[in-house]
GROMACS .gro file of C-alpha atoms in nm:
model
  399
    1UNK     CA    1  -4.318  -2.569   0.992
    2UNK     CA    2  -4.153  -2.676   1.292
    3UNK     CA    3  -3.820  -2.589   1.421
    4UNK     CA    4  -3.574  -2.731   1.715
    5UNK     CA    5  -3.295  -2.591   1.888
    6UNK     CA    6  -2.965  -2.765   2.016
    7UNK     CA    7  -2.849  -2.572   2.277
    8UNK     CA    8  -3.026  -2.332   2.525
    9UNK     CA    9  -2.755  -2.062   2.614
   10UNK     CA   10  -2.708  -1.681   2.533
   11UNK     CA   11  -2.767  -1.737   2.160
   12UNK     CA   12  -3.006  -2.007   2.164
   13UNK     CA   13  -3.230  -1.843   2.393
   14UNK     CA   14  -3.141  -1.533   2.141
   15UNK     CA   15  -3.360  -1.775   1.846
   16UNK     CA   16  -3.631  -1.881   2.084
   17UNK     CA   17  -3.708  -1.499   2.149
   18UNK     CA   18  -3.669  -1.312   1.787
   19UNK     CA   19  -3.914  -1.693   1.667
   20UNK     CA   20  -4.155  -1.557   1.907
   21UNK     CA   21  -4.115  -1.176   1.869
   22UNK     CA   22  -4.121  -1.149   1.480
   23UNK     CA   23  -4.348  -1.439   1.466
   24UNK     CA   24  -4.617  -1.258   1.240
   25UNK     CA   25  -4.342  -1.095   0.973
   26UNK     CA   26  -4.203  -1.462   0.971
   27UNK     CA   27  -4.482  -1.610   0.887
   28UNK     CA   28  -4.542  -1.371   0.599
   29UNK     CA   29  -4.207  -1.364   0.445
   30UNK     CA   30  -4.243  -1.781   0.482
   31UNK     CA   31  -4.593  -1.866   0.396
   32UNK     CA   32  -4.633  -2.049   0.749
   33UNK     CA   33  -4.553  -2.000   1.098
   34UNK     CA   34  -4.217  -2.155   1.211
   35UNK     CA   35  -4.291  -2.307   1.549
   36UNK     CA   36  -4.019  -2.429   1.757
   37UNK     CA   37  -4.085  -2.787   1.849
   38UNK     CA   38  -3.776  -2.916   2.097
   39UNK     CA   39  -3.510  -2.768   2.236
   40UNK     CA   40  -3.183  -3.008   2.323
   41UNK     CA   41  -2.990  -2.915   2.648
   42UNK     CA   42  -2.852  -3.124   2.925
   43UNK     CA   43  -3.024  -2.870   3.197
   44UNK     CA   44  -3.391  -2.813   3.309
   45UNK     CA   45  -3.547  -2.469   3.279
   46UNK     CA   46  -3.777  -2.525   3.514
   47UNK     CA   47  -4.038  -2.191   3.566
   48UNK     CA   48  -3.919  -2.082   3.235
   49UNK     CA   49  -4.173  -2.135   2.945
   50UNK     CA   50  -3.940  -2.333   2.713
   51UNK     CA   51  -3.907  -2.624   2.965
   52UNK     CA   52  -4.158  -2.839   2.787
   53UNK     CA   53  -3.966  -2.829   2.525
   54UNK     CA   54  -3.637  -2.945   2.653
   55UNK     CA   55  -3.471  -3.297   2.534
   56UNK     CA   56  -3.174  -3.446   2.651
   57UNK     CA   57  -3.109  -3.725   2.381
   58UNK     CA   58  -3.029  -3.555   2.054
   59UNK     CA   59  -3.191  -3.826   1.882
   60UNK     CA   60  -3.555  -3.681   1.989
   61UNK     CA   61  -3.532  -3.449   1.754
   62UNK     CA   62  -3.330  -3.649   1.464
   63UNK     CA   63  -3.600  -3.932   1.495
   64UNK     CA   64  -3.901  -3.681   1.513
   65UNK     CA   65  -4.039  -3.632   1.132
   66UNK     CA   66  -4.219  -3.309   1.199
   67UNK     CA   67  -3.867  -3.107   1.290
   68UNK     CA   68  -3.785  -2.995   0.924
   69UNK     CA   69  -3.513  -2.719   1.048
   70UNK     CA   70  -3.272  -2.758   1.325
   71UNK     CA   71  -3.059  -2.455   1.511
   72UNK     CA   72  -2.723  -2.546   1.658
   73UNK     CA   73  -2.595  -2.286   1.918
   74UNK     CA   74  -2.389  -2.510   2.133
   75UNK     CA   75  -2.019  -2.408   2.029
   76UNK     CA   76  -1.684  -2.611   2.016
   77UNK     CA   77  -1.663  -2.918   1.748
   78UNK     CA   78  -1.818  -3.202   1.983
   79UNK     CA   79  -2.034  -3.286   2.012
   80UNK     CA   80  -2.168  -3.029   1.778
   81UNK     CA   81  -2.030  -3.221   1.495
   82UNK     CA   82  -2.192  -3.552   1.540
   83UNK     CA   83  -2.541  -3.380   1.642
   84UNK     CA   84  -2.558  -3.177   1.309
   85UNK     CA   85  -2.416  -3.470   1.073
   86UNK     CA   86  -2.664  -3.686   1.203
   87UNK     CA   87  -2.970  -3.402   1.139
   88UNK     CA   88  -2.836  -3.364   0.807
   89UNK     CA   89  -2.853  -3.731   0.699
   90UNK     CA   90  -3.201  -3.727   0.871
   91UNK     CA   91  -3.324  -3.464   0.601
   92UNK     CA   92  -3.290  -3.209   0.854
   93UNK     CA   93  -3.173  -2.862   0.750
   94UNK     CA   94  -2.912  -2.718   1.005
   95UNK     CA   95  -2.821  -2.353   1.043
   96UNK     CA   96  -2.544  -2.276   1.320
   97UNK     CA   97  -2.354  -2.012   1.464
   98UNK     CA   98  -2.089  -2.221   1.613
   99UNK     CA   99  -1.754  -2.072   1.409
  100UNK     CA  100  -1.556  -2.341   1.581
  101UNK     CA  101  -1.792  -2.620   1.404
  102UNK     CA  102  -1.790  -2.437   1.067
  103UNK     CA  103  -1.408  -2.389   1.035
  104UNK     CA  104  -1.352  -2.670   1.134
  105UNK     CA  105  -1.621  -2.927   0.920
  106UNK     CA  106  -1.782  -2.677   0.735
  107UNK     CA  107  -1.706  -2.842   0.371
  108UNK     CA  108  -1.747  -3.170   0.462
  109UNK     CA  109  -2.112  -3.043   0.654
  110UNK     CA  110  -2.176  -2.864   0.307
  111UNK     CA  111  -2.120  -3.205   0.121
  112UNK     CA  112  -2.311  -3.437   0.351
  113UNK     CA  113  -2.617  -3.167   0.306
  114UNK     CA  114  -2.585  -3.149  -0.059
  115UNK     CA  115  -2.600  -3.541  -0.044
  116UNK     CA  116  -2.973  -3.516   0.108
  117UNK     CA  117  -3.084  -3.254  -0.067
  118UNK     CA  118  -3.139  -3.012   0.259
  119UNK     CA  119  -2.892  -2.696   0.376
  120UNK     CA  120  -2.652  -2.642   0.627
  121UNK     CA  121  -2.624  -2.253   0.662
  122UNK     CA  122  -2.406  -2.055   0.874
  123UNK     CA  123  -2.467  -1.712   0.878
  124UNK     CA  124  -2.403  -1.632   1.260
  125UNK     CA  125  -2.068  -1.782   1.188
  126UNK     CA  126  -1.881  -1.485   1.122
  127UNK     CA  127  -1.996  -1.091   1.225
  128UNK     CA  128  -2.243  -1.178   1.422
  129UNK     CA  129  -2.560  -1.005   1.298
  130UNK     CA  130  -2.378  -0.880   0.981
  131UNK     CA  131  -2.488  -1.055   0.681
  132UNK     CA  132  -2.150  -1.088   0.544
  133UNK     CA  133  -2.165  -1.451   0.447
  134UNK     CA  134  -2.478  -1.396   0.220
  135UNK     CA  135  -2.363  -1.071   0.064
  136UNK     CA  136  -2.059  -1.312  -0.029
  137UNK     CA  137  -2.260  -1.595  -0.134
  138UNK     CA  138  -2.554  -1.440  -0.270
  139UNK     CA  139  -2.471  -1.090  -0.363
  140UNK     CA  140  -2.064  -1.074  -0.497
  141UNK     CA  141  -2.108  -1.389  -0.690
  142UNK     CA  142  -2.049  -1.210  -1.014
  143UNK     CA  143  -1.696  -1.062  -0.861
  144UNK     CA  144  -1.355  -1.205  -0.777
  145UNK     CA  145  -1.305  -1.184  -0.395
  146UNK     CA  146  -0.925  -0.969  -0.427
  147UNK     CA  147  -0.915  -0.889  -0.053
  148UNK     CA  148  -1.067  -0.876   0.259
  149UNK     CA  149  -0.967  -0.695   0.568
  150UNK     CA  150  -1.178  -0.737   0.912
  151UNK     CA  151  -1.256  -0.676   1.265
  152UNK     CA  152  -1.410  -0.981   1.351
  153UNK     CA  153  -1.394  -1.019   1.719
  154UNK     CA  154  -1.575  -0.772   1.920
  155UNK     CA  155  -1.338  -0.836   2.311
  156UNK     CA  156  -1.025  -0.752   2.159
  157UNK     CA  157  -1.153  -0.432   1.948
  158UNK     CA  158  -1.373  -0.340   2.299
  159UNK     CA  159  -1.056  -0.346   2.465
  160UNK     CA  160  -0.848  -0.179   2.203
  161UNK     CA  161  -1.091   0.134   2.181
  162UNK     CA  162  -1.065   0.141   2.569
  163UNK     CA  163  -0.702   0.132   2.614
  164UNK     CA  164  -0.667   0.394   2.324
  165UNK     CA  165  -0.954   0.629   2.479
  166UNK     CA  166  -0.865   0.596   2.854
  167UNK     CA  167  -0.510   0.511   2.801
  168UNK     CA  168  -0.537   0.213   3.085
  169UNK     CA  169  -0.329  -0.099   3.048
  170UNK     CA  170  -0.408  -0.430   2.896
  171UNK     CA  171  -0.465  -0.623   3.215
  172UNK     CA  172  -0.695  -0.382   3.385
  173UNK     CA  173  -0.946  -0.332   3.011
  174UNK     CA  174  -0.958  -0.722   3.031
  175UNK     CA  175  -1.063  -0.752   3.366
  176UNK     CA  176  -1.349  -0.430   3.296
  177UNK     CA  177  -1.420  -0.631   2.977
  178UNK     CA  178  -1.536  -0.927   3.161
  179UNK     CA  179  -1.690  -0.745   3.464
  180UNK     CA  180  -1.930  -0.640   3.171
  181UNK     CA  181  -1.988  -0.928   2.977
  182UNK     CA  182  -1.786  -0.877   2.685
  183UNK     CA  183  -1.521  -1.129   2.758
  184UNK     CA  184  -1.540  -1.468   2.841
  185UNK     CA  185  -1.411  -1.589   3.228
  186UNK     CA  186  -1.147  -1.786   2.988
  187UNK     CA  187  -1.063  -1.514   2.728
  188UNK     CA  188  -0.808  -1.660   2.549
  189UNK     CA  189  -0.998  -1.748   2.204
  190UNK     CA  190  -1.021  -1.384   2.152
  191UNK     CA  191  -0.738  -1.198   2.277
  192UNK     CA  192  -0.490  -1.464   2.111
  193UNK     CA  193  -0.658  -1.420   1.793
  194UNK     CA  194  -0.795  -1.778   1.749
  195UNK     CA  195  -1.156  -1.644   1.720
  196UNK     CA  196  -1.080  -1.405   1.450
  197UNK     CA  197  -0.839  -1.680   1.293
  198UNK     CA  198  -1.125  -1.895   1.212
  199UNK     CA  199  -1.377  -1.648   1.084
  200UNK     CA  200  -1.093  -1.522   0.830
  201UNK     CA  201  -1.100  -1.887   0.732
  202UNK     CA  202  -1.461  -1.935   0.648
  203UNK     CA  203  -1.428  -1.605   0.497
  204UNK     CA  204  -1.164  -1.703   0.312
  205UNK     CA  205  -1.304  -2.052   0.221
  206UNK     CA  206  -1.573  -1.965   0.070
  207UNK     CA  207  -1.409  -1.653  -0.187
  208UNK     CA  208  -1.199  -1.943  -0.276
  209UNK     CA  209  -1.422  -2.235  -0.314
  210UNK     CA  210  -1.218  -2.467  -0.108
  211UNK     CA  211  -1.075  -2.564   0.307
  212UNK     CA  212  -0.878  -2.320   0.441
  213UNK     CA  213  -0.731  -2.498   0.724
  214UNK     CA  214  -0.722  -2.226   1.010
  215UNK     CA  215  -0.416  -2.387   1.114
  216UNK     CA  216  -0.166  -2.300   0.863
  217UNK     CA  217  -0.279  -1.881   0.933
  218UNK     CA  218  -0.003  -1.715   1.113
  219UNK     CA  219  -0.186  -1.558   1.407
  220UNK     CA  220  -0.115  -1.335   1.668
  221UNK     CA  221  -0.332  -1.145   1.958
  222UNK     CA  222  -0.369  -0.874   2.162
  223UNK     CA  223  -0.143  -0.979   2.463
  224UNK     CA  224   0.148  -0.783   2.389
  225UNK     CA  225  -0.016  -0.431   2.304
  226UNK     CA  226   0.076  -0.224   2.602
  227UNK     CA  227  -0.041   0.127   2.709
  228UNK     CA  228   0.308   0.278   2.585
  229UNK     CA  229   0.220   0.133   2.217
  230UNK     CA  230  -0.092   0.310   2.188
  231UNK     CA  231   0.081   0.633   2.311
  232UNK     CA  232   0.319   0.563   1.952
  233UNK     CA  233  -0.028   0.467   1.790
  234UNK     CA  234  -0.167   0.839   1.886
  235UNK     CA  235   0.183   1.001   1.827
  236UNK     CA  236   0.165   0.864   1.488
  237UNK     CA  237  -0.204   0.937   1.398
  238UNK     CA  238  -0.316   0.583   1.392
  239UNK     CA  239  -0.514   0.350   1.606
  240UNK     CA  240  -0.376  -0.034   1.681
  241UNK     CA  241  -0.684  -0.262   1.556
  242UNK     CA  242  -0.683  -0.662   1.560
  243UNK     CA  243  -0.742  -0.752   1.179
  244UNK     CA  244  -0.827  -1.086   1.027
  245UNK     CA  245  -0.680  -1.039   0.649
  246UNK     CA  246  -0.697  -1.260   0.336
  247UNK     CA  247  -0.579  -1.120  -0.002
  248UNK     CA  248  -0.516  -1.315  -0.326
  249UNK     CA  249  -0.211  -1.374  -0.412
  250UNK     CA  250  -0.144  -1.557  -0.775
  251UNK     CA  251  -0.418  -1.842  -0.736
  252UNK     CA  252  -0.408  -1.882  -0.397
  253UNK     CA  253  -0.474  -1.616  -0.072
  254UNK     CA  254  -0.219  -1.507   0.190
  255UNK     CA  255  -0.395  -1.476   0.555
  256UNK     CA  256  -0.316  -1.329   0.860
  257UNK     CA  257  -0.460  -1.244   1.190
  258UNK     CA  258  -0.257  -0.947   1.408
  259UNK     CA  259  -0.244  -0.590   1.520
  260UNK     CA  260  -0.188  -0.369   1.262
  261UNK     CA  261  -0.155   0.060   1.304
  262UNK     CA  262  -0.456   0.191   1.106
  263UNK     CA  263  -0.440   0.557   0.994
  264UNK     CA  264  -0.739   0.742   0.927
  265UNK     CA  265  -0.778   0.685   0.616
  266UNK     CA  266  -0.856   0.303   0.642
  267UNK     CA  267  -1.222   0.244   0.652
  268UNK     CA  268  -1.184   0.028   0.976
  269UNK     CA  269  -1.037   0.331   1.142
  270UNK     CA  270  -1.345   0.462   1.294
  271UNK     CA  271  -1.494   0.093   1.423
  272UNK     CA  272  -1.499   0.135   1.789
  273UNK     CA  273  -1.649  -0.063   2.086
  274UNK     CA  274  -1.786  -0.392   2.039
  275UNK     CA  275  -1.880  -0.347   1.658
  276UNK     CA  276  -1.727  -0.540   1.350
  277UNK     CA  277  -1.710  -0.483   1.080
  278UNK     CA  278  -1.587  -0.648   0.744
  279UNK     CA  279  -1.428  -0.460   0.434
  280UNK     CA  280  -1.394  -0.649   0.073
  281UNK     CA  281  -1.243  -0.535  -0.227
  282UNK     CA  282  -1.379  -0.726  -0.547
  283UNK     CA  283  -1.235  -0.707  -0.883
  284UNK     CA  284  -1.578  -0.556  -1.047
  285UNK     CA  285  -1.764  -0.412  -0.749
  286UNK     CA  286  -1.385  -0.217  -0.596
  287UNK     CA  287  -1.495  -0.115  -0.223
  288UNK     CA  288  -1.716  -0.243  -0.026
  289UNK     CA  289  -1.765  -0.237   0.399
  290UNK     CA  290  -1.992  -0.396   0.619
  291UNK     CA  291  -2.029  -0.291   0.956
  292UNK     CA  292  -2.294  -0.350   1.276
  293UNK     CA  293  -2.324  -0.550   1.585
  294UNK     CA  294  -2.055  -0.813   1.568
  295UNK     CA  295  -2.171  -1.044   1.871
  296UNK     CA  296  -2.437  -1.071   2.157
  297UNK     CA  297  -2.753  -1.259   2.209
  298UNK     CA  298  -3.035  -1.084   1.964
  299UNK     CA  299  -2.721  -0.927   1.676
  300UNK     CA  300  -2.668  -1.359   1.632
  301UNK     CA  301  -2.990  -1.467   1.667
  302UNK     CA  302  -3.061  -1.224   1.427
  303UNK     CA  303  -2.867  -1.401   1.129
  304UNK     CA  304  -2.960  -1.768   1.240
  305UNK     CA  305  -3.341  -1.694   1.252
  306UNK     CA  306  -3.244  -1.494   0.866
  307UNK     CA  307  -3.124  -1.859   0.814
  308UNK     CA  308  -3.408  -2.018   0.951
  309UNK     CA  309  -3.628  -1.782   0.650
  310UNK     CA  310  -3.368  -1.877   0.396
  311UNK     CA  311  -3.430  -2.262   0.422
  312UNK     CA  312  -3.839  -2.256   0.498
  313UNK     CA  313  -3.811  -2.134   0.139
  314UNK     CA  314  -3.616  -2.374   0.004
  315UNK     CA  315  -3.716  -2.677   0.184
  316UNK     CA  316  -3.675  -2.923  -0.120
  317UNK     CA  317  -3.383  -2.749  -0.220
  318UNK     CA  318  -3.053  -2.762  -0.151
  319UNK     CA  319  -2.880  -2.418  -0.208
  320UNK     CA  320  -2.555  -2.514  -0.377
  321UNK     CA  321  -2.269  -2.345  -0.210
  322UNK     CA  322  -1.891  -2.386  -0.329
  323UNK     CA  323  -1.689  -2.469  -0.046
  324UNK     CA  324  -1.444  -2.809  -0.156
  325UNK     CA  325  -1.321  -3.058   0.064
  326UNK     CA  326  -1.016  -3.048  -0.076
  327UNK     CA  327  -0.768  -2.795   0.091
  328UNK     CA  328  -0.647  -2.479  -0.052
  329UNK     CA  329  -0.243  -2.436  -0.012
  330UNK     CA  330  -0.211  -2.073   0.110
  331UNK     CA  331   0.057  -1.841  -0.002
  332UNK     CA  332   0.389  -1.852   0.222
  333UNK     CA  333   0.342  -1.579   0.469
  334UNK     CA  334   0.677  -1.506   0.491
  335UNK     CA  335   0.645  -1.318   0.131
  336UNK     CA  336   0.392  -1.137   0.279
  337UNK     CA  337   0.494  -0.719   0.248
  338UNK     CA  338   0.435  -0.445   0.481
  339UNK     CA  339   0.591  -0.139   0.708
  340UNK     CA  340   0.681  -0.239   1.048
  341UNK     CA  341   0.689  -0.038   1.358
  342UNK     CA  342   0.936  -0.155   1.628
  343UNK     CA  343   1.045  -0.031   1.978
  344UNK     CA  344   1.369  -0.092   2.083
  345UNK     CA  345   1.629   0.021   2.318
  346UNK     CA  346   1.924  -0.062   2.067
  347UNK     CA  347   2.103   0.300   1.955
  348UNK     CA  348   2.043   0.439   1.581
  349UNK     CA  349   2.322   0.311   1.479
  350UNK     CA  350   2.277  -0.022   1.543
  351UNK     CA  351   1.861   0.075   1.375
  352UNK     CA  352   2.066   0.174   1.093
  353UNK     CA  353   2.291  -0.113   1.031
  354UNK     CA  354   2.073  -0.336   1.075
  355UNK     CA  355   1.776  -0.193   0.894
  356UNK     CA  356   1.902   0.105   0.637
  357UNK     CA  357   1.708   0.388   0.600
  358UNK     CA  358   1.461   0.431   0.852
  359UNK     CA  359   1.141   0.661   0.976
  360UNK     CA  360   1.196   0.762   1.325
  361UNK     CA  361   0.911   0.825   1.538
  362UNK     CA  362   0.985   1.178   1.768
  363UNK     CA  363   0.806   1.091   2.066
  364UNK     CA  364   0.945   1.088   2.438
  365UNK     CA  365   0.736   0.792   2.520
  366UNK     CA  366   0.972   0.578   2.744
  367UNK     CA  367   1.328   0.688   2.852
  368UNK     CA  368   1.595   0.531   2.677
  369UNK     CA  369   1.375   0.440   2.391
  370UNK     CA  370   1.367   0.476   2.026
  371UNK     CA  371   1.038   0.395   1.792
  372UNK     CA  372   1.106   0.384   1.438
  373UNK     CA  373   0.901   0.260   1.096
  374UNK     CA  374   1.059   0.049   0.842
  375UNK     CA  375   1.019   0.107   0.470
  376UNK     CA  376   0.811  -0.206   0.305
  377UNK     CA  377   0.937  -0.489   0.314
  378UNK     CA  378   0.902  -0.887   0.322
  379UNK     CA  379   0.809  -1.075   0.661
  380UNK     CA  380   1.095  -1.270   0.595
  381UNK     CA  381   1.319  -1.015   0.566
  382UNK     CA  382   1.195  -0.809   0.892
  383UNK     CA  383   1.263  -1.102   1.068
  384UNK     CA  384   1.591  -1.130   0.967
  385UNK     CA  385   1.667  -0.791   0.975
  386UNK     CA  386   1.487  -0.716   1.356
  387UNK     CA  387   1.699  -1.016   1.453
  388UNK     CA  388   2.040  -0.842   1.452
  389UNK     CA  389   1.884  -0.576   1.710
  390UNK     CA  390   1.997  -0.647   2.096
  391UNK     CA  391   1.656  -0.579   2.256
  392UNK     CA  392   1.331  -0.551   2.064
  393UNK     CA  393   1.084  -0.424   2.274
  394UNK     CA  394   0.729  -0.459   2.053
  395UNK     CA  395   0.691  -0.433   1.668
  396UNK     CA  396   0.359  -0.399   1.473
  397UNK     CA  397   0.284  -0.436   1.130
  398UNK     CA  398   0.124  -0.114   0.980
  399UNK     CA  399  -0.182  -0.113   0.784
   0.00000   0.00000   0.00000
C-alpha cells in the first residue's frame, strides 16, 4: 500500500522514520507493507535518503493512482486546506496533525471524505501522541461527554513547572524554553492560549457532534503569570496550570482556555514538564485521565502513523464520524461560576465593599499588597464586582 507525505519538517520526518522503524509490526497489524511513495516539500534534501522522493507540485501525488493514503504535516490552514480537499476528492485518505487545519475545516473535511467514501483522520491533532481523539470516538461512544478539563499545550505547562520549581520570571523560562526547543522563535500561539484554544475545540466538537468555532472561546495565556503569583500559588497549596475546559451546560458546552490554581487534589496537579494530559468526566464511565507525551517529533508521528493503520484497514470504508457543519451556539461565558483569586493594592475595606465576605490569603509576598479569594461566583459578576477596586494587580480563576 503506498503512502505520501505533504510536508517534510519535525513531524513529517517524525512519519517517514516510525514507517521505516516499525515497518515489520505494520505490516502485520495491516496485512501489507505501507511504503511511502512521495513526499511534497518546496526544499531539496539533497544527501538525505528521502530526496527521491520529494515533489514540489501537490498534484504529483493527487494525480498518482497508487498513493491510497496521504499524511499532511505542514501546519496553518493554506495551503493545507486546498492540498487535503483536493486528496480527498481524489479518493485519497488524509490523516493530519495540523490542529490549525482541523479546527478550522475539520467538519467540512469530514463531509467532503464521507462524500468519497475514504477518511480524513486527525489523531495528532490534539495531545500529541495521546490517543485522546480515538478513546473519544471509538471508546466513550456509549457515554455522554459531561466535561473535559486539559493541558493541551506542552510550552506554556514547560514553563509553568519551571517558574513554579525555580521560582524565575516569565521572560527569562521563555527565553530557556526556546534555547531548548520547546518554544517556537514566534511563541505566541502557545503562551496566548490560541494553541490550546483550538484543541479544546476539536475536543469539544466532536463530544458534541457539531463546529465549535474556536473563535467565540474566551481565551487567555500565560503572559501575565508573574514570579510573585506563583509565590500565592505555593502559599496557597496549589500550582497555576494553563487549562483548555469544555463542560455541558443545558444542551450546549461552556469553554474556556486560562490559568486556573489547581490544588492537589485535581488530577492535573501532578502534570509537569512538557507532558499533557487530558481528563473527561462521562455520564456512565465518571473519571477518566489521559496523560503522555503531548508534542515532539516521534510522540506525533506516533498517532498519525496509528492513523495511517486505522485507514489501511478500512480502505473501502469510510469511518463515519459525527462532527456537523452546522455550528454549535456555546453557552454565554459570562454565566460561567468559579472562585477568583485577585491581587490588589486597594485596602480591605474597599475588598470588602466591593466584594463581601472574602478569604484572605496571609502571605507577605509584595509590600503594600493584599491577596484574597472570592467565594463562587458568576464571571459576570466578578467583573463587575473587581471593577469597583482602584488597582487590580492579577486575578486567576481557581480550579
Amino acid at each position: 500500500m503506498k503512502a505520501a507525505i505533504m510536508g517534510y519538517g519535525t513531524i513529517g520526518s517524525g512519519v517517514a522514520e516510525t514507517l521505516k522503524v516499525n515497518h515489520d509490526v505494520i505490516e502485520k497489524r495491516v496485512g501489507e507493507p505501507i511504503e511511502l511513495k512521495k513526499v511534497l516539500d518546496l526544499r531539496e534534501f539533497e544527501g538525505d535518503p528521502i530526496q527521491p522522493l520529494i515533489v514540489h507540485d501537490y498534484k504529483d501525488i493527487v494525480n498518482d493512482p497508487e498513493i491510497r493514503i496521504v499524511v499532511e504535516t505542514m501546519g496553518g490552514v493554506e495551503p493545507a486546506y486546498t492540498f487535503v480537499k483536493a486528496m480527498l476528492e481524489a479518493g485519497k485518505h488524509v490523516t493530519t496533525s495540523n490542529k490549525a487545519l482541523v479546527a478550522d475545516k475539520g467538519a467540512e473535511l469530514i463531509r467532503i471524505a464521507k462524500e468519497h467514501n475514504v477518511n480524513f483522520m486527525f489523531e495528532a491533532s490534539v495531545g500529541g501522541g495521546i490517543p485522546i481523539i480515538r478513546c473519544l470516538e471509538s471508546c466513550l461512544t456509549g457515554d455522554v461527554i459531561e466535561e473535559i478539563e486539559g493541558i493541551v499545550n506542552g510550552t506554556t505547562n514547560y514553563m509553568m513547572t519551571e517558574m513554579a520549581e525555580e521560582g524565575a520570571d516569565f521572560d527569562d523560562v521563555l527565553k530557556e524554553a526556546q534555547a531548548k526547543g520547546f518554544a517556537e522563535k514566534d511563541p505566541t500561539a502557545d503562551i496566548e492560549g490560541y494553541d490550546a484554544c483550538r484543541k479544546i475545540a476539536i475536543l469539544t466538537s466532536l463530544v458534541a457532534g457539531q463546529q465549535v468555532d474556536y473563535n467565540d472561546i474566551p481565551t487567555e495565556g500565560i503572559t501575565h503569570i508573574s514570579a510573585d503569583d506563583i509565590k500565592y500559588a505555593k502559599k496557597m497549596g496549589r500550582k497555576v496550570k494553563l487549562l483548555a475546559t469544555s463542560k455541558e451546560s443545558g444542551d450546549t458546552y461552556a469553554c474556556r482556555v486560562a490559568p486556573f490554581l489547581l490544588p492537589p487534589e485535581n488530577p492535573l496537579y501532578n502534570v509537569e514538564g512538557v507532558f499533557n494530559a487530558v481528563f473527561v468526566h462521562g455520564n456512565i464511565l465518571g473519571d477518566g485521565m489521559f496523560y503522555g507525551s503531548g508534542a515532539g517529533k516521534l510522540p506525533t508521528a506516533s498517532a498519525v502513523v496509528g492513523d495511517i493503520v486505522k485507514i489501511a484497514k478500512h480502505i473501502d470504508k469510510n469511518v463515519p464520524i459525527e462532527w456537523r457543519e452546522e455550528k454549535l451556539q456555546l453557552a454565554d461565558p459570562g454565566l460561567d461560576r468559579y472562585r477568583f483569586f485577585v491581587r490588589t493594592t486597594d485596602d480591605q475595606g474597599a475588598i470588602d465593599a466591593a466584594f463581601g465576605d472574602v478569604d484572605y490569603i496571609d502571605a507577605d509576598i509584595v509590600p503594600g499588597e493584599v491577596g484574597f479569594v472570592t467565594k463562587e461566583i458568576e464571571q459576570r459578576v466578578f467583573d463587575e464586582d473587581v471593577s469597583k477596586l482602584s488597582e487590580v494587580v492579577n486575578s486567576i480563576r481557581l480550579a
